[in-house]
CSV table of C-alpha atoms in Angstrom, one decimal:
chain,number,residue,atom,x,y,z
A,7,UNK,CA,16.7,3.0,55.1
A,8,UNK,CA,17.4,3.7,51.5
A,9,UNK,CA,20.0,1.4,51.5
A,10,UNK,CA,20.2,-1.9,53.8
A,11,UNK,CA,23.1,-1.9,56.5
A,12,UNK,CA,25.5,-5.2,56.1
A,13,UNK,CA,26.8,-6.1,59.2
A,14,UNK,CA,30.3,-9.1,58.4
A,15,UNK,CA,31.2,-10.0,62.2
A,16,UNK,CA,28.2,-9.9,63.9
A,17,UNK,CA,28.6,-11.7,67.4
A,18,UNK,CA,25.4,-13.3,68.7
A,19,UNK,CA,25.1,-12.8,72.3
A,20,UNK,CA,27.6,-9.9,72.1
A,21,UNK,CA,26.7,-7.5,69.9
A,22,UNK,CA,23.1,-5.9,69.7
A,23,UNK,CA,21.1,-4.5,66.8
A,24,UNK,CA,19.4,-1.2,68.1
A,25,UNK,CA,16.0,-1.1,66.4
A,26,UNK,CA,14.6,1.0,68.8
A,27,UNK,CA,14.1,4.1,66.3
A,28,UNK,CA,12.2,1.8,63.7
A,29,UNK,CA,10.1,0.6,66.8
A,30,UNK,CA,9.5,3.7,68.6
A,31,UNK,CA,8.6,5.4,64.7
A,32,UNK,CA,6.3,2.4,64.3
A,33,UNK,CA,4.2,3.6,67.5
A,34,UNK,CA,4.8,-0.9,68.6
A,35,UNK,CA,4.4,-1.5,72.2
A,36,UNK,CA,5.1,-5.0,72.1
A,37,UNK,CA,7.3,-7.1,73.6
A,38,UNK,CA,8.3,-9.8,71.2
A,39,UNK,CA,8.9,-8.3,67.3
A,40,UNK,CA,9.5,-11.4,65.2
A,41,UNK,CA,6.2,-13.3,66.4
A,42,UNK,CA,4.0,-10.2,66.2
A,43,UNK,CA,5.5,-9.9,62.7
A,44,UNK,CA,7.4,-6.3,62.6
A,45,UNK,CA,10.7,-8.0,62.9
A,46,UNK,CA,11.3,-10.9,60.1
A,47,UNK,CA,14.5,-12.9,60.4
A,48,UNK,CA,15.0,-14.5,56.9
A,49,UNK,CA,17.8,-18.0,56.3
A,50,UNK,CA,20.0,-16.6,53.2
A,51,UNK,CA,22.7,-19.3,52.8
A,52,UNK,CA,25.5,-18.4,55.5
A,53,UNK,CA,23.8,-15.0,56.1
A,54,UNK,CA,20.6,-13.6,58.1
A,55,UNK,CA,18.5,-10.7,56.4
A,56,UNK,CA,16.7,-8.7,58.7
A,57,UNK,CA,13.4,-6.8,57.6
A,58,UNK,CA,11.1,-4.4,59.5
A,59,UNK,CA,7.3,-4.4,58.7
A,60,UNK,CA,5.7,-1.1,60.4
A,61,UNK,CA,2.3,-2.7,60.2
A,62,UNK,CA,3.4,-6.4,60.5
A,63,UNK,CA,0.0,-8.3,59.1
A,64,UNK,CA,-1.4,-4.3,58.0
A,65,UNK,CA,-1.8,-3.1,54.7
A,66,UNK,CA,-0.6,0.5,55.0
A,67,UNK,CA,3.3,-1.2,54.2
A,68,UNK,CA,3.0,-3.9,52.3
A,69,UNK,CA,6.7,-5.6,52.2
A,70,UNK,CA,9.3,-5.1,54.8
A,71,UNK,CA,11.9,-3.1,54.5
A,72,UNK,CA,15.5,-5.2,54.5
A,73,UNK,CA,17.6,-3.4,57.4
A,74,UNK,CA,20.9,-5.2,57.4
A,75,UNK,CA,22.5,-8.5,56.4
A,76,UNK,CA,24.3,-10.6,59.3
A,77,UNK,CA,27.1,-12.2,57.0
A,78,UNK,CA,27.8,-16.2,58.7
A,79,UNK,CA,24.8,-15.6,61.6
A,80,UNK,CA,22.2,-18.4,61.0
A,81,UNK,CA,18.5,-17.3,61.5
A,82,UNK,CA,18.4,-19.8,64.4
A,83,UNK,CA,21.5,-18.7,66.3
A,84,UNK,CA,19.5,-15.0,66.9
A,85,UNK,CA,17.7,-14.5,69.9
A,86,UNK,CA,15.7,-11.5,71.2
A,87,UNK,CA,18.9,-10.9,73.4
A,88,UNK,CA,20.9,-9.5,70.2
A,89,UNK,CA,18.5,-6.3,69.2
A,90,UNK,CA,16.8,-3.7,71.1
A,91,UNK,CA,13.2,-2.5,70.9
């Protein structure tokens, strides 16, 4: 995107993050983003920042692209249950 979504009442285990355009774009068959490296899930203070990586470890994109911030979600409260692929 050209500019990054901001997202101030996202509900872990509620709401969902539909990625599955980046993914599907990306040509990823995987099953588990954030340790294959596509999706990066970054602590900013209160807030979560969310990147893509097409290529994850590639070089054809080198930096992610920031998708959205999660204003007051901590990194560790996210769970592959809150986006789909």
């Amino acid at each position: 995107p050209w500019n990054a979504g901001h997202v101030t009442d996202f509900k872990t285990g509620v709401d969902k993050l539909d990625l599955s355009a980046l993914f599907d774009a990306a040509g990823y068959t995987g099953t588990n983003p954030v340790a294959s490296g596509h999706l990066i899930l970054v602590a900013d203070g209160a807030s979560t920042k969310v990147y893509f990586d097409a290529d994850a470890a590639g070089t054809a994109h080198r930096w992610p692209t920031l998708i959205t911030t999660l204003d007051g979600v901590a990194t560790s409260a996210l769970s592959s249950q809150d986006w789909i692929i």
